[in-house]
Short mmCIF file of C-alpha atoms in Angstrom, two decimals:
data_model
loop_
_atom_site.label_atom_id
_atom_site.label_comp_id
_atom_site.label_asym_id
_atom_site.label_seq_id
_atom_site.Cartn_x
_atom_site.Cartn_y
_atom_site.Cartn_z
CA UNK Z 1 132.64 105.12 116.31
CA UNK Z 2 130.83 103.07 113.84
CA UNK Z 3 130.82 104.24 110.06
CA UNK Z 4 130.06 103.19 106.66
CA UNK Z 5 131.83 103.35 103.23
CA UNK Z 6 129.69 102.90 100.10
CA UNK Z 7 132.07 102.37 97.31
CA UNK Z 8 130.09 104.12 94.17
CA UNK Z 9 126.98 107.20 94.27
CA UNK Z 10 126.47 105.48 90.86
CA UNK Z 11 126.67 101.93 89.36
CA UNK Z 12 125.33 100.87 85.87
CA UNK Z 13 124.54 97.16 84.63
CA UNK Z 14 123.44 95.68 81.67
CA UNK Z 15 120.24 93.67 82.11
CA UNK Z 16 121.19 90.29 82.96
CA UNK Z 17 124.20 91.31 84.33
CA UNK Z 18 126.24 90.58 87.70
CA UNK Z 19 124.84 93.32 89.88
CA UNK Z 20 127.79 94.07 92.85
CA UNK Z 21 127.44 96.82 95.19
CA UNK Z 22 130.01 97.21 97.48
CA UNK Z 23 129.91 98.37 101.39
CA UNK Z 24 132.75 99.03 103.93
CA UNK Z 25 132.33 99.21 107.70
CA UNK Z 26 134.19 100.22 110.51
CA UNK Z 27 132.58 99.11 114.18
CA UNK Z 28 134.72 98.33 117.37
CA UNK Z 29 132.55 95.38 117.68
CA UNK Z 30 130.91 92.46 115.96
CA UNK Z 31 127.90 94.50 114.42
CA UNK Z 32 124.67 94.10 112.82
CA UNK Z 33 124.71 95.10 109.13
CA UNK Z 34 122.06 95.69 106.81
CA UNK Z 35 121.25 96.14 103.35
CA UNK Z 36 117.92 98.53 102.39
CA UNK Z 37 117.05 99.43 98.52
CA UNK Z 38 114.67 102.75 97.95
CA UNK Z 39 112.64 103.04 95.07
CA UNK Z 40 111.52 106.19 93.40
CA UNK Z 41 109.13 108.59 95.34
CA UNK Z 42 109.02 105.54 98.27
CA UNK Z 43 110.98 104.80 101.63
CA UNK Z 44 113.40 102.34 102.58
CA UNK Z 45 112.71 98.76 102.96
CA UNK Z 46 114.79 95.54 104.07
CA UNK Z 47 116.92 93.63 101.74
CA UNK Z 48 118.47 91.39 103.79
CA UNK Z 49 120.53 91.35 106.92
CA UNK Z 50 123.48 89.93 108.95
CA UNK Z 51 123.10 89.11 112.40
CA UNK Z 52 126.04 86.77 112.85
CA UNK Z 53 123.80 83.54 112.36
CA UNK Z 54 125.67 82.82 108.53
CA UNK Z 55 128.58 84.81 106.89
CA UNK Z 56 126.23 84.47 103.55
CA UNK Z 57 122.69 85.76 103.64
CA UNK Z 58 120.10 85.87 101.29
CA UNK Z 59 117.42 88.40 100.74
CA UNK Z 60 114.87 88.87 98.51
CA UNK Z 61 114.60 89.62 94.85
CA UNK Z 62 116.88 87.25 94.37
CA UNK Z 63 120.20 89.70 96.47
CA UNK Z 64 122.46 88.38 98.82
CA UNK Z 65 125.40 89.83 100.99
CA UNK Z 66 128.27 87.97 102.46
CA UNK Z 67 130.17 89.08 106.09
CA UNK Z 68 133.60 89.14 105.65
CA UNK Z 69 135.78 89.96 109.13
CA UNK Z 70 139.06 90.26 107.61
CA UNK Z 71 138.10 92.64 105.05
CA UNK Z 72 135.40 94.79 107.09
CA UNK Z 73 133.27 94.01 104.20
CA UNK Z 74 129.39 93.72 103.61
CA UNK Z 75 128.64 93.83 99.92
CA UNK Z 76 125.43 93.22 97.81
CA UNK Z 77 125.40 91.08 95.17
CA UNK Z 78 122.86 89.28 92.43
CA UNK Z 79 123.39 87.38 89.37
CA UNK Z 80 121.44 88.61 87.33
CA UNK Z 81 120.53 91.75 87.18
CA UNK Z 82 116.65 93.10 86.13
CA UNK Z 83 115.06 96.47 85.12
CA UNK Z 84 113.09 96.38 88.22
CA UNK Z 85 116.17 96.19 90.27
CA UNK Z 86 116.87 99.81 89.41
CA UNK Z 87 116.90 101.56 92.86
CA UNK Z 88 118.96 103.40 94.97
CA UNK Z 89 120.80 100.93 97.45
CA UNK Z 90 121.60 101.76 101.30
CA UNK Z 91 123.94 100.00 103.67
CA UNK Z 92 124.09 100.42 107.40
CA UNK Z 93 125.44 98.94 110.76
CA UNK Z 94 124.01 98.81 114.26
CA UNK Z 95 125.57 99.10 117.46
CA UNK Z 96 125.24 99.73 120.42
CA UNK Z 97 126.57 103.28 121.88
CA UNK Z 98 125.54 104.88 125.12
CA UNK Z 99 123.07 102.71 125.82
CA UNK Z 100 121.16 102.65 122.35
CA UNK Z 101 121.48 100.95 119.59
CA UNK Z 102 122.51 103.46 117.14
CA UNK Z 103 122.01 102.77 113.68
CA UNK Z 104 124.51 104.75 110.61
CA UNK Z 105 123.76 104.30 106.73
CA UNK Z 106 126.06 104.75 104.23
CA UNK Z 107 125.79 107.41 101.58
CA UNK Z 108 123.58 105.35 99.34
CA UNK Z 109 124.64 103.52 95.76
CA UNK Z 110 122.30 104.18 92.60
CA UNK Z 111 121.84 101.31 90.72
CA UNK Z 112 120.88 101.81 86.77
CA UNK Z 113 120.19 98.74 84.98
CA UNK Z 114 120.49 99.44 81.04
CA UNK Z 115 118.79 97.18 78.92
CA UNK D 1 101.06 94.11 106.67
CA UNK D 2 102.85 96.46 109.06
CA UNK D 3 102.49 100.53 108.18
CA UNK D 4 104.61 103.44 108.99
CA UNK D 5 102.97 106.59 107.28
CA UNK D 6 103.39 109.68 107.02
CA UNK D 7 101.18 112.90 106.98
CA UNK D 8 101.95 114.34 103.97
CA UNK D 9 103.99 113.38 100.46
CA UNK D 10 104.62 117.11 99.41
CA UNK D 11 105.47 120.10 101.45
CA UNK D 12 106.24 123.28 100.49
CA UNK D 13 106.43 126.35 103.37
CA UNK D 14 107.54 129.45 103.44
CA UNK D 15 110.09 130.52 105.30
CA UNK D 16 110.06 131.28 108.78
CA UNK D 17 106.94 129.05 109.48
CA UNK D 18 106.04 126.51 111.86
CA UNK D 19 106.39 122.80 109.96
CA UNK D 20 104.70 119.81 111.69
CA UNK D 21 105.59 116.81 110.37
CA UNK D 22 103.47 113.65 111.82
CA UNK D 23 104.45 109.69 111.71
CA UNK D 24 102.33 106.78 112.71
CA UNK D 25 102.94 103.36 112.98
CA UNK D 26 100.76 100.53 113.68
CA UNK D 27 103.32 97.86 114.65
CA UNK D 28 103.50 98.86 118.35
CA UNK D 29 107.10 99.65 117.95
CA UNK D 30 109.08 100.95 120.94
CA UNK D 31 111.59 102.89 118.75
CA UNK D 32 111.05 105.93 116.44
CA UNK D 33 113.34 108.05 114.30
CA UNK D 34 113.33 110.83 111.69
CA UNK D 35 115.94 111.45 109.40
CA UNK D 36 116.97 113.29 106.66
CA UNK D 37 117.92 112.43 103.49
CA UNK D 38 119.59 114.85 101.07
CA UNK D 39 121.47 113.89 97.69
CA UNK D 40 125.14 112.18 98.35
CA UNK D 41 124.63 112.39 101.81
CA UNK D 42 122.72 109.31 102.22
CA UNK D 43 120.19 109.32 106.00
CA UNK D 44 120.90 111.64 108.56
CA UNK D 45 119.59 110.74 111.78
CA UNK D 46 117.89 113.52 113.49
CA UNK D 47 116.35 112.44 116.43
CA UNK D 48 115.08 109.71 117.96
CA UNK D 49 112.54 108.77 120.54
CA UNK D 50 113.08 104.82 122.38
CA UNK D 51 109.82 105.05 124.30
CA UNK D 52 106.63 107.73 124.66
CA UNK D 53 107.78 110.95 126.37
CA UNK D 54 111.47 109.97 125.84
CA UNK D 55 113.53 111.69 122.96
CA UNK D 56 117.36 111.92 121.80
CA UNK D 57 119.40 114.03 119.51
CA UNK D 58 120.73 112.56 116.93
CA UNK D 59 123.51 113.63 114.39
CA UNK D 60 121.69 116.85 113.81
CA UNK D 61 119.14 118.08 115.78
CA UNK D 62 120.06 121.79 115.32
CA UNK D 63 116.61 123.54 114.26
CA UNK D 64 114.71 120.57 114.82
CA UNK D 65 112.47 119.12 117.81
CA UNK D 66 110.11 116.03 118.21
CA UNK D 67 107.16 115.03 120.68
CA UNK D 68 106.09 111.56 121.66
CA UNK D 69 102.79 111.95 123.49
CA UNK D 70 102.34 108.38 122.20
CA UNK D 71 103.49 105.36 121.27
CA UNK D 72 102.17 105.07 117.64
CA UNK D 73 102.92 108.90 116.89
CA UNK D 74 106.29 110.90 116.59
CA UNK D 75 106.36 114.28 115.17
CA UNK D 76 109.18 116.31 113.88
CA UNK D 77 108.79 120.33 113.96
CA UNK D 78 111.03 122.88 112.00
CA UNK D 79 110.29 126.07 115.03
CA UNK D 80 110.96 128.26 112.28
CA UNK D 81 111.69 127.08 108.71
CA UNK D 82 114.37 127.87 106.23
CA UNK D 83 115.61 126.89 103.26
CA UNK D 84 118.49 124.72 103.71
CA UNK D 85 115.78 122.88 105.51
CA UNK D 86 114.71 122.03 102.41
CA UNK D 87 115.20 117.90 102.00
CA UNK D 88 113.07 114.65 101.87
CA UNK D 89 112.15 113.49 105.50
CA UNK D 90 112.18 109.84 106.52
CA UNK D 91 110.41 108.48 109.61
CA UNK D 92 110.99 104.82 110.91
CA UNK D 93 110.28 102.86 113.82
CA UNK D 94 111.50 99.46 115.30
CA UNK D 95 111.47 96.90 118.16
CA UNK D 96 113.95 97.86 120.12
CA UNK D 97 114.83 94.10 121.75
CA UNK D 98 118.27 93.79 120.17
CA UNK D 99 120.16 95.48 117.73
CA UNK D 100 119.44 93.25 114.86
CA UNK D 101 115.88 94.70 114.67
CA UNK D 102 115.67 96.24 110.97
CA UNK D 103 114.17 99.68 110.46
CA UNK D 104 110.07 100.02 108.56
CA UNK D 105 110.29 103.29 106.80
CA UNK D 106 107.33 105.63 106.17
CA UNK D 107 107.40 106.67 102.25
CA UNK D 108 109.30 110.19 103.10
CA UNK D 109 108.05 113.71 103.22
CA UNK D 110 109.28 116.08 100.33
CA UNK D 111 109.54 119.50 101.89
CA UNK D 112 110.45 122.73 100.23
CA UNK D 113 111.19 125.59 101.89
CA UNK D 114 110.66 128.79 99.59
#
């Protein structure tokens, strides 16, 4: 069974910071693996994904994630972090179970960026 | 600009009542969900419908049913609310070709149950 690990309910940065948010998966094969950010008082939307095309990918805002097998590992990174980049952060892996493609998020990371 | 939305932003029921909660999308999307999302427990997938007229549990469908008359509309209904069915609600949708399809999230429904 697929499952997710997010590493941190909470994660504070200084503006301008390296923002790193990290994300563990299990999956008993190659999976799809995603990265959504939430806003206040909003839904989810897409950050970026991985769909086995490149081990790096970039999303907007200025994120990106990079694949790594060995280490099960999925996590979200940016430079430079901004005040508008203050969000609560969701991972999540697809595969495909019974027939479906089941999706399972992670528990969610909140990002604070302190000025 | 593709839509998912929701019928309502705010909730709040009494308990024991009937709770429809409606989802459209315009995207002609195959697949629909509704979750659940509830502090340190990130999204909880409820059900899930993969085509009109078809509908599967998900992780916890206890209290909970759905109806897919059509394609653009899935609704979620609480038979008989109660309080710890008190939480924001999520809907989604997506193309159901491969697994690599991302989810488009409605902006939630806050429901309290009093």
């Amino acid at each position: 069974a697929q499952s997710v690990t997010q590493l941190g309910s909470h994660v504070s940065v200084s503006e301008g910071a390296l923002v790193l948010l990290r994300c563990n998966y299990s999956s008993s094969v190659p999976p799809y693996l995603f990265w959504y950010v939430q806003y206040p008082n909003q839904g989810l939307q897409l950050l970026l994904k991985y769909t086995s095309a490149a081990t790096l990918v970039k999303g907007i805002n200025g994120f990106e994630a990079e694949f790594k097998k060995s280490e099960t590992s999925f996590h979200l990174t940016k430079p430079s972090a901004h005040m508008s980049d203050a969000a609560e952060y969701f991972c999540a892996v697809s595969e495909t179970s019974g027939g479906y493609q089941k999706v399972t998020f992670g528990t969610g990371t909140k990002l604070q960026v302190i000025p | 600009d593709v839509k998912v939305t929701q019928s309502s932003r705010y909730l709040v029921k009494r308990t024991g009542e009937k709770v429809f909660l409606e989802c459209v999308q315009d995207m002609d999307h195959e697949n629909m969900f509704w979750y659940r999302q509830d502090p340190g427990l990130g999204l909880r997938l409820i059900y899930f419908s993969y085509d009109v007229k078809m509908k599967e549990k998900g992780d916890i469908p206890e209290g909970y049913s759905v109806s897919r008359e059509k394609k653009e509309r899935f609704s979620l209904i609480l038979e008989s609310a109660s309080t710890n069915q008190t939480s924001m609600y999520l809907c989604a949708s997506r193309l159901p070709i491969t697994g690599s399809n991302e989810q488009f999230f409605g902006p939630g429904t806050r429901l309290t149950v009093l």
